[in-house]
Amino acid sequence: MTAVLPARPQRPTGGRLIDQFEYGLDAPICLTWELTYACNLACAHCLSSSGRRDPRELSTAEAEAVIDELQRMQVFYVNVGGGEPTVRPDFWHLLDYAIGHDVGVKFSTNGVKLDRTRAAQLARTDYVDVQISLDGATAEVNDRVRGAGSYATAVRALENLAEAGMKDFKVSVVVTRENAGQLDEFQALTDRYGAQLRITRLRPSGRGADVWDQLHPTQQQQRELYSWLLANGDDVLTGDSFFHLSAFGEALPGLNLCGAGRVVCLIDPVGDVYACPFAIHENFLAGNVRDEGGFQRVWQQSELFADLRSPQTGGACTKCAHFDACRGGCMAAKFFTGLPLDGPDPECVQGYGESALAARDAATVMPKSHVDHSHTGPVRGQPTLLGMPSIPKVAPAVSSPTPPARICDESPLAGLRLR
Amino acid sequence: MRGVLIDAPVAAPAEQVREAGAAPPPGSGAPAPAPAAEFDPSLPWRRARSVALRPEPFGALIYHFGNRKLSFLKSKPLVAVVESLAEHPSADATLVACGVPDAQHPAYRRALADLARSQMIEARTSLPPTARRLAAGPCRQADQPEEP
């Protein structure tokens, strides 16, 4: 019996590159590899709901095997993250192993392990890029989201890198409602260390779903961000994450399309391969690097990725005059806000997202990831955005936006660097 | 500004050579500067040593590990030219050896000049190998008769 499958559209010959990319590539241009779910912080918006290590995480030998495979497939570089990747004891070994096997490494860190010695080591290493995460240009704004003390840790790492003579390291910022007005300050801070600014979009992924309503930039802020990028963005990295803003008018440079499963993907700490780093959900799980055939087979043969590798032809957005500019926006942002994948992005700059969000009925169930490694107890430096868990919610007479951290709020393990 | 995912600054070859193959990044509307004077098609060239080239259905991706630039070769003939530059005494000789029609030579030279500007190809001082047979090069050597 022959199953009648809907024919997948065939890749066209020639034409624009963006059209070619919609049909996928033989290997990703680059991929995100979260090395561990362990993290010393508990950022309110963590896209991977990280905190605790997963006992099933890839061993050193398995991680090396993945690197060997990426080398064979000529994946030029990996974006390493977590969790906090540097708390893996074999992190520095894997870094050298990847570079020694023609796989460049860009890693994101909160800076916890970047002392002077490590900074000097990084400055001597070719083909590595370091991104220090900072979500406020001031400690007040940053620590509300990333936790008390995290600004100081990041700044110390920046100082160490600058002092070691490291070139072109990045300050990596997720743009939120609270820091969107600080873009110039971020630029100044970055310049102070001879670094490069990188700003990316807040997604409602992981714990980000819990704070998205509160933290995602307003329409007005999106417009200001767009203007700022057009005016100042030549040397600013964006991870191509703001392509939905292109519907304001002039296209932003970069790949203005969703690359999920087409030109990028995610390998998570346990080896699961998802379509993109913002889509840790079983609907976007394509396979595991431990499966027979490894990562290559997942990338080249998974049904899910094959489904993602075709142009969007239906849905409300294709009828919009701006569709060619924004391509419907971010798949993960739609999915985790309960919107249909062929409809508008929740932050659609033409306003269709807001109406779509308003039109969700009470029965809409928000998709919830099956993966959550959040700390279960208090951690040192709890984000104060949602209020200090240990402080009873008594409304103060005068609102104080940032309750001061108190020693008794710290974990009993405060000061002990466990990893 | 460049692109979590893709932060590699995309080398931006000139608009007018799109049809020849080296393509600007999608969405990049910036007009490209005139080709650098340094590219001389009568000299020997090669793919830069820090550059990796990966074949793709539409042509190839190339990535410079040093300056982290990413670019695209938008046609298979251009991939063949870039890959065999090192086997020929000059860029022009490579075009001939690869069977690029004369009328397209200017467009190919512009594409190569763009690649030179983004350091994807580099001038070579050594002479090309003359006596040995090409191992797997996509184009025959200029001074070698084609196999019947």
Coordinates of C-alpha atoms in Angstrom, one line a residue:
Chain A
M1 CA 0.0 0.0 0.0
T2 CA 1.4 3.4 -0.9
A3 CA 0.8 6.2 1.5
V4 CA -0.1 9.4 -0.2
L5 CA 2.1 12.0 1.4
P6 CA 1.8 15.6 0.6
A7 CA 4.6 16.4 -1.7
R8 CA 7.3 18.6 -0.2
P9 CA 8.1 21.6 -2.5
Q10 CA 11.3 21.1 -4.5
R11 CA 14.3 23.4 -4.0
P12 CA 14.3 26.0 -6.8
T13 CA 17.5 26.5 -8.9
G14 CA 19.0 30.0 -8.6
G15 CA 17.0 32.8 -7.2
R16 CA 17.6 34.7 -3.9
L17 CA 19.8 33.1 -1.2
I18 CA 17.1 33.6 1.3
D19 CA 14.8 31.4 -0.7
Q20 CA 17.5 28.8 -0.9
F21 CA 18.0 28.9 2.9
E22 CA 14.3 28.2 3.4
Y23 CA 15.0 24.8 1.9
G24 CA 17.7 24.1 4.4
L25 CA 21.4 23.3 4.1
D26 CA 23.4 20.1 4.2
A27 CA 24.8 21.2 7.6
P28 CA 23.9 24.2 9.8
I29 CA 25.8 27.4 9.3
C30 CA 26.3 27.3 13.0
L31 CA 24.5 25.8 15.9
T32 CA 23.9 26.5 19.5
W33 CA 25.2 23.9 21.9
E34 CA 24.1 24.1 25.5
L35 CA 26.8 22.2 27.4
T36 CA 25.1 21.9 30.7
Y37 CA 21.9 22.8 32.5
A38 CA 23.9 23.7 35.6
C39 CA 24.1 27.4 36.4
N40 CA 25.2 29.4 39.4
L41 CA 22.5 32.0 38.5
A42 CA 18.8 31.8 38.2
C43 CA 18.0 34.5 35.7
A44 CA 14.3 35.3 35.6
H45 CA 14.1 35.0 31.8
C46 CA 16.4 31.9 31.2
L47 CA 15.5 30.5 27.8
S48 CA 16.5 27.0 28.9
S49 CA 15.1 27.0 32.4
S50 CA 18.6 26.1 33.6
G51 CA 19.8 25.7 37.2
R52 CA 20.6 22.1 38.0
R53 CA 22.8 19.7 36.1
D54 CA 21.1 16.9 34.3
P55 CA 22.6 13.5 35.2
R56 CA 22.2 12.4 31.5
E57 CA 24.4 15.2 30.2
L58 CA 26.9 14.2 27.5
S59 CA 30.1 12.9 28.8
T60 CA 33.5 14.3 27.7
A61 CA 33.9 11.5 25.2
E62 CA 30.4 11.9 23.8
A63 CA 31.0 15.7 23.5
E64 CA 34.2 15.0 21.7
A65 CA 32.4 12.7 19.3
V66 CA 29.9 15.4 18.6
I67 CA 32.8 17.8 17.8
D68 CA 34.3 15.2 15.5
E69 CA 31.0 15.0 13.7
L70 CA 30.7 18.7 13.4
Q71 CA 34.2 18.8 11.9
R72 CA 33.2 16.2 9.3
M73 CA 30.1 18.2 8.4
Q74 CA 32.1 21.4 8.3
V75 CA 30.0 23.3 10.8
F76 CA 32.2 26.3 11.0
Y77 CA 31.5 27.3 14.6
V78 CA 29.3 26.6 17.6
N79 CA 27.6 29.0 19.9
V80 CA 28.2 27.4 23.3
G81 CA 25.9 28.2 26.2
G82 CA 24.0 26.5 28.9
G83 CA 23.3 26.8 31.8
E84 CA 26.7 28.3 32.5
P85 CA 29.0 26.3 30.3
T86 CA 32.2 27.2 32.2
V87 CA 31.0 25.3 35.3
R88 CA 31.5 22.0 33.4
P89 CA 34.9 20.8 34.6
D90 CA 35.8 19.7 31.0
F91 CA 34.8 23.0 29.5
W92 CA 38.3 24.2 28.8
H93 CA 39.3 20.9 27.4
L94 CA 36.3 20.8 25.0
L95 CA 37.0 24.4 24.0
D96 CA 40.5 23.4 22.9
Y97 CA 39.3 20.2 21.4
A98 CA 36.8 22.0 19.2
I99 CA 39.3 24.6 18.0
G100 CA 41.8 21.9 17.3
H101 CA 39.2 20.2 15.1
D102 CA 38.3 23.2 13.0
V103 CA 35.2 24.1 14.9
G104 CA 35.3 27.7 16.1
V105 CA 33.7 28.4 19.5
K106 CA 31.7 31.4 20.6
F107 CA 30.6 30.9 24.2
S108 CA 28.2 32.8 26.4
T109 CA 29.0 33.1 30.1
N110 CA 28.0 35.1 33.1
G111 CA 31.7 35.5 33.8
V112 CA 31.8 33.5 37.0
K113 CA 34.9 31.6 36.0
L114 CA 36.7 34.3 34.0
D115 CA 39.5 35.2 36.5
R116 CA 42.7 36.7 35.3
T117 CA 44.3 33.4 34.5
R118 CA 41.4 32.2 32.3
A119 CA 41.2 35.6 30.7
A120 CA 44.9 35.4 29.7
Q121 CA 44.3 31.9 28.4
L122 CA 41.4 33.1 26.2
A123 CA 43.4 36.0 24.9
R124 CA 46.1 33.6 23.7
T125 CA 43.5 31.3 21.9
D126 CA 42.6 31.9 18.3
Y127 CA 39.1 31.2 17.0
V128 CA 37.3 31.7 20.2
D129 CA 34.8 34.5 20.9
V130 CA 33.6 35.2 24.4
Q131 CA 30.2 36.8 25.2
I132 CA 29.6 38.1 28.6
S133 CA 25.9 38.3 29.4
L134 CA 24.6 41.5 30.9
D135 CA 21.0 42.5 30.9
G136 CA 21.3 46.0 32.4
A137 CA 23.8 48.8 31.8
T138 CA 23.6 49.4 35.6
A139 CA 23.6 46.9 38.4
E140 CA 20.2 48.0 39.4
V141 CA 18.6 47.0 36.1
N142 CA 20.8 44.0 35.5
D143 CA 20.5 42.4 38.9
R144 CA 16.7 42.5 39.0
V145 CA 16.7 40.0 36.2
R146 CA 20.0 38.2 36.5
G147 CA 20.3 38.2 40.3
A148 CA 22.2 40.2 43.0
G149 CA 25.9 40.4 42.4
S150 CA 25.7 39.2 38.7
Y151 CA 26.5 42.7 37.4
A152 CA 29.7 42.8 39.5
T153 CA 30.7 39.4 38.3
A154 CA 30.2 40.3 34.7
V155 CA 32.1 43.6 35.0
R156 CA 35.0 41.8 36.7
A157 CA 35.1 39.4 33.8
L158 CA 35.1 42.3 31.3
E159 CA 37.9 43.9 33.2
N160 CA 39.9 40.7 33.3
L161 CA 39.5 40.2 29.5
A162 CA 40.4 43.8 28.7
E163 CA 43.4 43.6 31.0
A164 CA 44.6 40.4 29.4
G165 CA 44.5 42.1 26.0
M166 CA 41.6 40.0 24.6
K167 CA 40.2 41.5 21.4
D168 CA 36.7 41.6 20.2
F169 CA 35.0 40.0 23.1
K170 CA 31.3 40.7 23.3
V171 CA 28.8 42.2 25.8
S172 CA 25.6 40.2 25.2
V173 CA 22.4 41.9 26.1
V174 CA 18.8 40.6 25.9
V175 CA 16.7 43.6 25.2
T176 CA 13.9 44.0 27.8
R177 CA 11.3 46.6 28.7
E178 CA 13.6 47.6 31.6
N179 CA 16.9 48.0 29.6
A180 CA 15.6 49.1 26.2
G181 CA 16.3 52.7 27.2
Q182 CA 19.9 51.9 28.0
L183 CA 21.2 51.1 24.5
D184 CA 23.5 54.1 24.5
E185 CA 24.8 53.2 28.0
F186 CA 25.4 49.7 26.9
Q187 CA 27.4 51.0 23.9
A188 CA 29.4 53.2 26.2
L189 CA 30.1 50.4 28.7
T190 CA 31.1 48.1 25.9
D191 CA 33.4 50.7 24.4
R192 CA 35.0 51.3 27.7
Y193 CA 36.4 47.7 27.6
G194 CA 37.2 47.7 23.9
A195 CA 34.5 45.1 23.5
Q196 CA 31.7 44.7 21.0
L197 CA 28.0 45.0 21.7
R198 CA 25.6 42.2 20.9
I199 CA 21.9 42.6 21.5
T200 CA 19.3 40.0 21.1
R201 CA 15.6 39.5 21.4
L202 CA 13.8 38.3 24.5
R203 CA 11.8 35.2 23.8
P204 CA 9.0 33.7 25.8
S205 CA 11.0 30.5 26.1
G206 CA 11.9 28.6 29.3
R207 CA 11.4 30.8 32.3
G208 CA 11.2 33.6 29.8
A209 CA 7.6 32.6 29.3
D210 CA 6.8 33.5 33.0
V211 CA 8.2 37.0 32.6
W212 CA 7.5 37.8 29.0
D213 CA 4.4 39.8 29.6
Q214 CA 6.3 42.0 32.1
L215 CA 9.6 42.2 30.2
H216 CA 9.1 42.2 26.5
P217 CA 9.6 45.7 24.9
T218 CA 6.6 47.8 24.3
Q219 CA 5.6 48.8 20.7
Q220 CA 7.1 52.2 21.3
Q221 CA 10.4 50.6 22.5
Q222 CA 10.5 48.4 19.5
R223 CA 10.3 51.4 17.2
E224 CA 13.0 53.1 19.2
L225 CA 15.1 50.0 19.0
Y226 CA 14.6 49.8 15.3
S227 CA 15.7 53.4 14.8
W228 CA 18.7 52.8 17.1
L229 CA 19.8 49.8 15.1
L230 CA 19.5 51.7 11.8
A231 CA 21.5 54.6 13.2
N232 CA 24.1 52.8 15.3
G233 CA 23.9 49.2 14.4
D234 CA 26.8 48.8 12.0
D235 CA 29.1 47.4 14.6
V236 CA 26.5 45.8 16.8
L237 CA 25.8 42.1 16.6
T238 CA 22.2 40.9 16.8
G239 CA 22.2 37.2 16.0
D240 CA 19.7 38.1 13.3
S241 CA 17.2 38.1 16.1
F242 CA 15.3 41.3 15.3
F243 CA 14.2 40.5 11.8
H244 CA 10.6 41.0 12.8
L245 CA 11.4 44.7 13.1
S246 CA 12.1 44.9 9.4
A247 CA 8.4 45.3 8.9
F248 CA 8.8 48.9 10.1
G249 CA 10.3 49.6 6.7
E250 CA 13.9 49.3 5.7
A251 CA 15.2 45.7 6.2
L252 CA 17.8 45.2 8.8
P253 CA 21.0 43.6 7.6
G254 CA 21.4 39.9 8.1
L255 CA 19.3 36.8 7.4
N256 CA 15.8 38.0 7.6
L257 CA 14.2 34.7 8.1
C258 CA 13.6 32.1 10.8
G259 CA 16.6 29.8 10.6
A260 CA 15.1 27.1 12.8
G261 CA 16.0 23.7 11.4
R262 CA 17.0 25.3 8.2
V263 CA 20.4 26.9 8.9
V264 CA 20.6 26.6 12.7
C265 CA 19.6 24.3 15.5
L266 CA 20.2 23.5 19.1
I267 CA 22.0 20.6 20.8
D268 CA 21.0 20.5 24.4
P269 CA 23.1 19.2 27.3
V270 CA 21.6 15.7 27.1
G271 CA 22.2 15.6 23.3
D272 CA 18.6 16.3 22.2
V273 CA 18.5 18.2 19.0
Y274 CA 15.9 21.0 18.7
A275 CA 15.0 23.2 15.8
C276 CA 16.4 26.3 17.6
P277 CA 17.7 27.4 21.0
F278 CA 14.4 29.1 21.8
A279 CA 12.3 26.0 21.1
I280 CA 13.1 23.5 23.8
H281 CA 9.7 21.7 23.6
E282 CA 8.9 18.2 22.4
N283 CA 7.1 19.6 19.3
F284 CA 10.5 20.9 18.1
L285 CA 12.6 17.9 19.2
A286 CA 14.1 16.3 16.1
G287 CA 16.2 13.5 17.6
N288 CA 19.3 12.9 19.8
V289 CA 23.0 12.9 18.9
R290 CA 23.2 9.5 20.7
D291 CA 20.8 8.0 18.3
E292 CA 22.1 5.8 15.5
G293 CA 23.6 8.1 12.7
G294 CA 24.3 10.8 15.2
F295 CA 23.8 14.5 14.7
Q296 CA 24.2 14.3 10.9
R297 CA 21.3 11.9 10.5
V298 CA 19.1 14.1 12.7
W299 CA 20.0 17.2 10.7
Q300 CA 19.6 15.6 7.3
Q301 CA 16.8 13.1 7.8
S302 CA 14.5 14.1 10.6
E303 CA 10.9 14.5 9.6
L304 CA 10.6 17.6 11.7
F305 CA 13.4 19.4 10.0
A306 CA 12.1 18.4 6.6
D307 CA 8.8 19.9 7.5
L308 CA 10.4 23.1 8.6
R309 CA 12.4 23.3 5.3
S310 CA 9.8 24.8 3.1
P311 CA 8.6 28.3 2.6
Q312 CA 5.5 29.4 4.4
T313 CA 2.7 29.5 1.9
G314 CA -0.5 29.9 3.9
G315 CA -1.7 31.7 7.0
A316 CA -2.7 35.2 7.8
C317 CA 0.8 36.7 7.4
T318 CA 1.3 35.7 3.8
K319 CA -1.4 38.1 2.8
C320 CA 0.3 41.0 4.6
A321 CA 2.2 43.6 2.6
H322 CA 5.2 43.3 5.0
F323 CA 5.5 39.5 4.8
D324 CA 8.6 39.6 2.6
A325 CA 10.3 41.8 5.2
C326 CA 9.6 39.9 8.4
R327 CA 8.6 36.5 7.1
G328 CA 6.1 36.1 9.9
G329 CA 8.6 36.6 12.7
C330 CA 9.8 34.1 15.3
M331 CA 8.4 30.6 15.5
A332 CA 9.2 30.2 19.1
A333 CA 7.7 33.5 20.1
K334 CA 4.5 32.5 18.5
F335 CA 4.4 29.0 19.9
F336 CA 5.1 29.9 23.5
T337 CA 2.5 32.6 23.5
G338 CA -0.1 30.2 22.2
L339 CA -0.4 31.8 18.7
P340 CA -0.6 29.8 15.5
L341 CA 2.7 29.3 13.7
D342 CA 1.5 30.7 10.4
G343 CA 0.1 33.8 12.0
P344 CA 1.7 37.0 13.3
D345 CA 4.6 37.2 15.7
P346 CA 3.3 38.4 19.1
E347 CA 5.5 41.4 18.7
C348 CA 4.4 42.1 15.1
V349 CA 5.3 45.7 14.6
Q350 CA 2.2 46.3 12.5
G351 CA 0.1 45.5 15.6
Y352 CA -1.3 42.2 14.3
G353 CA 0.4 40.4 17.2
E354 CA -1.4 42.3 19.8
S355 CA -4.8 41.6 18.2
A356 CA -3.9 38.0 17.9
L357 CA -2.9 37.8 21.6
A358 CA -6.1 39.5 22.5
A359 CA -8.1 37.1 20.4
R360 CA -6.8 34.0 22.2
D361 CA -9.7 32.5 24.0
A362 CA -9.8 31.4 27.6
A363 CA -9.4 27.8 26.4
T364 CA -5.9 28.5 24.9
V365 CA -3.4 26.4 26.8
M366 CA 0.0 27.8 26.8
P367 CA 2.5 25.2 25.6
K368 CA 4.8 24.3 28.5
S369 CA 8.2 22.8 28.0
H370 CA 8.7 19.3 29.4
V371 CA 12.3 20.3 30.3
D372 CA 12.9 22.3 33.4
H373 CA 16.1 22.3 35.4
S374 CA 15.4 25.4 37.5
H375 CA 16.9 25.5 41.0
T376 CA 14.3 24.2 43.4
G377 CA 15.7 26.1 46.4
P378 CA 17.0 29.6 46.8
V379 CA 20.2 30.5 45.1
R380 CA 22.8 33.1 45.9
G381 CA 21.7 36.2 44.1
Q382 CA 18.1 35.6 43.4
P383 CA 16.6 37.9 40.7
T384 CA 14.4 40.4 42.5
L385 CA 12.2 41.0 39.5
L386 CA 9.5 38.8 40.9
G387 CA 10.1 39.8 44.4
M388 CA 12.4 38.1 46.9
P389 CA 10.9 34.7 47.6
S390 CA 11.9 34.9 51.2
I391 CA 10.4 38.3 51.8
P392 CA 6.7 38.3 52.6
K393 CA 4.7 40.2 50.1
V394 CA 3.7 43.2 52.3
A395 CA 3.0 46.2 50.2
P396 CA 5.4 48.9 51.2
A397 CA 4.0 52.4 51.6
V398 CA 6.5 53.8 49.1
S399 CA 7.3 51.3 46.4
S400 CA 10.9 50.3 46.4
P401 CA 11.8 48.8 43.0
T402 CA 14.8 46.9 44.2
P403 CA 14.7 45.4 47.7
P404 CA 18.2 45.3 49.1
A405 CA 19.8 41.9 49.2
R406 CA 20.2 40.7 52.8
I407 CA 22.7 38.3 54.0
C408 CA 20.0 36.0 55.3
D409 CA 18.5 35.8 51.8
E410 CA 21.6 34.0 50.6
S411 CA 21.9 30.3 50.3
P412 CA 23.8 28.5 53.0
L413 CA 26.3 27.8 50.2
A414 CA 26.9 31.4 49.4
G415 CA 30.4 32.1 48.6
L416 CA 31.2 28.5 47.9
R417 CA 32.0 28.2 44.3
L418 CA 30.8 24.7 43.7
R419 CA 31.7 24.3 40.1
Chain B
M1 CA 24.9 44.8 12.6
R2 CA 25.1 41.1 12.0
G3 CA 23.4 38.3 12.6
V4 CA 22.0 33.9 18.1
L5 CA 22.4 32.6 15.9
I6 CA 24.4 33.9 13.1
D7 CA 26.8 36.5 14.3
A8 CA 29.3 36.0 11.6
P9 CA 29.7 39.3 9.8
V10 CA 28.7 38.5 6.3
A11 CA 31.2 39.6 3.8
A12 CA 29.4 41.7 1.3
P13 CA 30.5 41.2 -2.3
A14 CA 29.2 43.7 -4.8
E15 CA 25.6 43.8 -6.0
Q16 CA 26.4 43.6 -9.7
V17 CA 28.0 40.2 -9.5
R18 CA 25.1 38.4 -8.0
E19 CA 24.5 36.5 -11.2
A20 CA 28.1 35.4 -11.3
G21 CA 27.8 33.9 -7.9
A22 CA 29.4 35.7 -4.9
A23 CA 26.3 36.9 -3.2
P24 CA 25.7 39.6 -0.7
P25 CA 24.0 38.6 2.5
P26 CA 20.3 38.5 2.1
G27 CA 18.7 41.7 3.4
S28 CA 21.9 43.7 3.0
G29 CA 21.0 46.7 1.1
A30 CA 24.3 48.4 1.5
P31 CA 25.9 49.3 -1.7
A32 CA 29.2 47.6 -2.0
P33 CA 32.4 49.7 -2.5
A34 CA 34.3 49.5 -5.7
P35 CA 36.5 46.5 -6.0
A36 CA 39.8 46.9 -4.3
A37 CA 42.7 47.8 -6.5
E38 CA 44.7 44.9 -5.0
F39 CA 43.0 42.2 -7.0
D40 CA 44.9 41.6 -10.1
P41 CA 43.5 38.7 -12.2
S42 CA 46.8 38.2 -13.9
L43 CA 48.4 37.1 -10.7
P44 CA 48.2 33.7 -8.9
W45 CA 45.6 33.4 -6.2
R46 CA 44.3 30.7 -3.9
R47 CA 41.6 30.2 -1.3
A48 CA 42.9 31.8 1.8
R49 CA 44.4 29.3 4.2
S50 CA 42.1 30.4 7.1
V51 CA 39.1 29.9 4.9
A52 CA 36.8 26.8 4.9
L53 CA 34.6 26.1 2.0
R54 CA 31.5 23.9 2.3
P55 CA 29.6 22.7 -0.8
E56 CA 25.8 23.3 -0.6
P57 CA 23.0 22.6 -3.1
F58 CA 23.1 26.2 -4.3
G59 CA 26.9 26.5 -4.4
A60 CA 28.9 26.9 -1.3
L61 CA 29.3 28.6 2.1
I62 CA 32.7 30.0 2.9
Y63 CA 33.9 31.0 6.3
H64 CA 37.0 32.9 7.4
F65 CA 38.1 31.6 10.8
G66 CA 40.3 34.6 11.3
N67 CA 37.9 37.6 10.6
R68 CA 34.8 35.4 11.2
K69 CA 33.3 36.5 8.0
L70 CA 30.8 34.3 6.2
S71 CA 30.0 34.5 2.6
F72 CA 28.2 32.6 -0.1
L73 CA 29.3 31.3 -3.5
K74 CA 26.0 31.3 -5.3
S75 CA 26.9 29.1 -8.2
K76 CA 28.7 25.8 -8.7
P77 CA 31.0 27.2 -11.5
L78 CA 32.2 29.9 -9.1
V79 CA 32.9 27.2 -6.5
A80 CA 35.0 25.4 -9.0
V81 CA 36.9 28.5 -9.9
V82 CA 37.7 29.3 -6.3
E83 CA 38.7 25.8 -5.5
S84 CA 41.1 25.5 -8.4
L85 CA 42.7 29.0 -8.2
A86 CA 45.7 27.5 -6.6
E87 CA 46.3 25.1 -9.5
H88 CA 46.7 27.8 -12.1
P89 CA 49.2 30.6 -12.9
S90 CA 46.6 33.3 -12.6
A91 CA 43.0 34.0 -11.8
D92 CA 42.3 34.6 -15.5
A93 CA 44.0 31.3 -16.4
T94 CA 41.7 29.6 -13.9
L95 CA 38.6 31.1 -15.6
V96 CA 39.8 29.7 -18.9
A97 CA 40.6 26.3 -17.5
C98 CA 37.2 26.1 -15.8
G99 CA 35.5 26.9 -19.1
V100 CA 33.9 30.2 -18.0
P101 CA 32.6 31.8 -21.2
D102 CA 34.6 34.9 -22.1
A103 CA 31.5 37.2 -21.8
Q104 CA 31.3 36.2 -18.1
H105 CA 34.9 36.9 -17.2
P106 CA 34.3 40.5 -16.1
A107 CA 31.5 39.3 -13.7
Y108 CA 33.7 36.5 -12.3
R109 CA 36.6 38.9 -11.9
R110 CA 34.4 41.2 -9.9
A111 CA 33.3 38.3 -7.8
L112 CA 36.9 37.3 -7.2
A113 CA 37.8 40.9 -6.3
D114 CA 35.0 40.9 -3.7
L115 CA 36.4 37.7 -2.3
A116 CA 39.8 39.2 -2.2
R117 CA 38.6 42.2 -0.4
S118 CA 37.0 40.1 2.3
Q119 CA 40.2 38.1 2.4
M120 CA 38.5 34.9 1.3
I121 CA 41.1 34.5 -1.4
E122 CA 44.7 35.6 -1.1
A123 CA 47.5 36.3 -3.5
R124 CA 49.9 33.5 -3.8
T125 CA 53.6 33.9 -4.4
S126 CA 54.5 30.3 -5.2
L127 CA 54.2 29.0 -8.7
P128 CA 51.4 26.6 -9.3
P129 CA 52.3 23.0 -9.5
T130 CA 53.0 22.2 -13.1
A131 CA 54.2 18.6 -13.3
R132 CA 51.7 16.9 -11.1
R133 CA 48.2 15.8 -12.0
L134 CA 45.4 17.5 -10.2
A135 CA 44.2 15.2 -7.5
A136 CA 40.6 16.2 -7.2
G137 CA 40.5 19.7 -8.5
P138 CA 37.3 20.6 -10.3
C139 CA 39.0 22.2 -13.3
R140 CA 41.9 20.8 -15.3
Q141 CA 45.1 22.7 -15.1
A142 CA 45.6 25.2 -17.8
D143 CA 48.8 23.6 -19.1
Q144 CA 47.4 20.1 -19.2
P145 CA 45.5 18.6 -22.0
E146 CA 42.1 17.4 -21.2
E147 CA 41.7 13.7 -20.9
P148 CA 40.1 12.4 -24.0

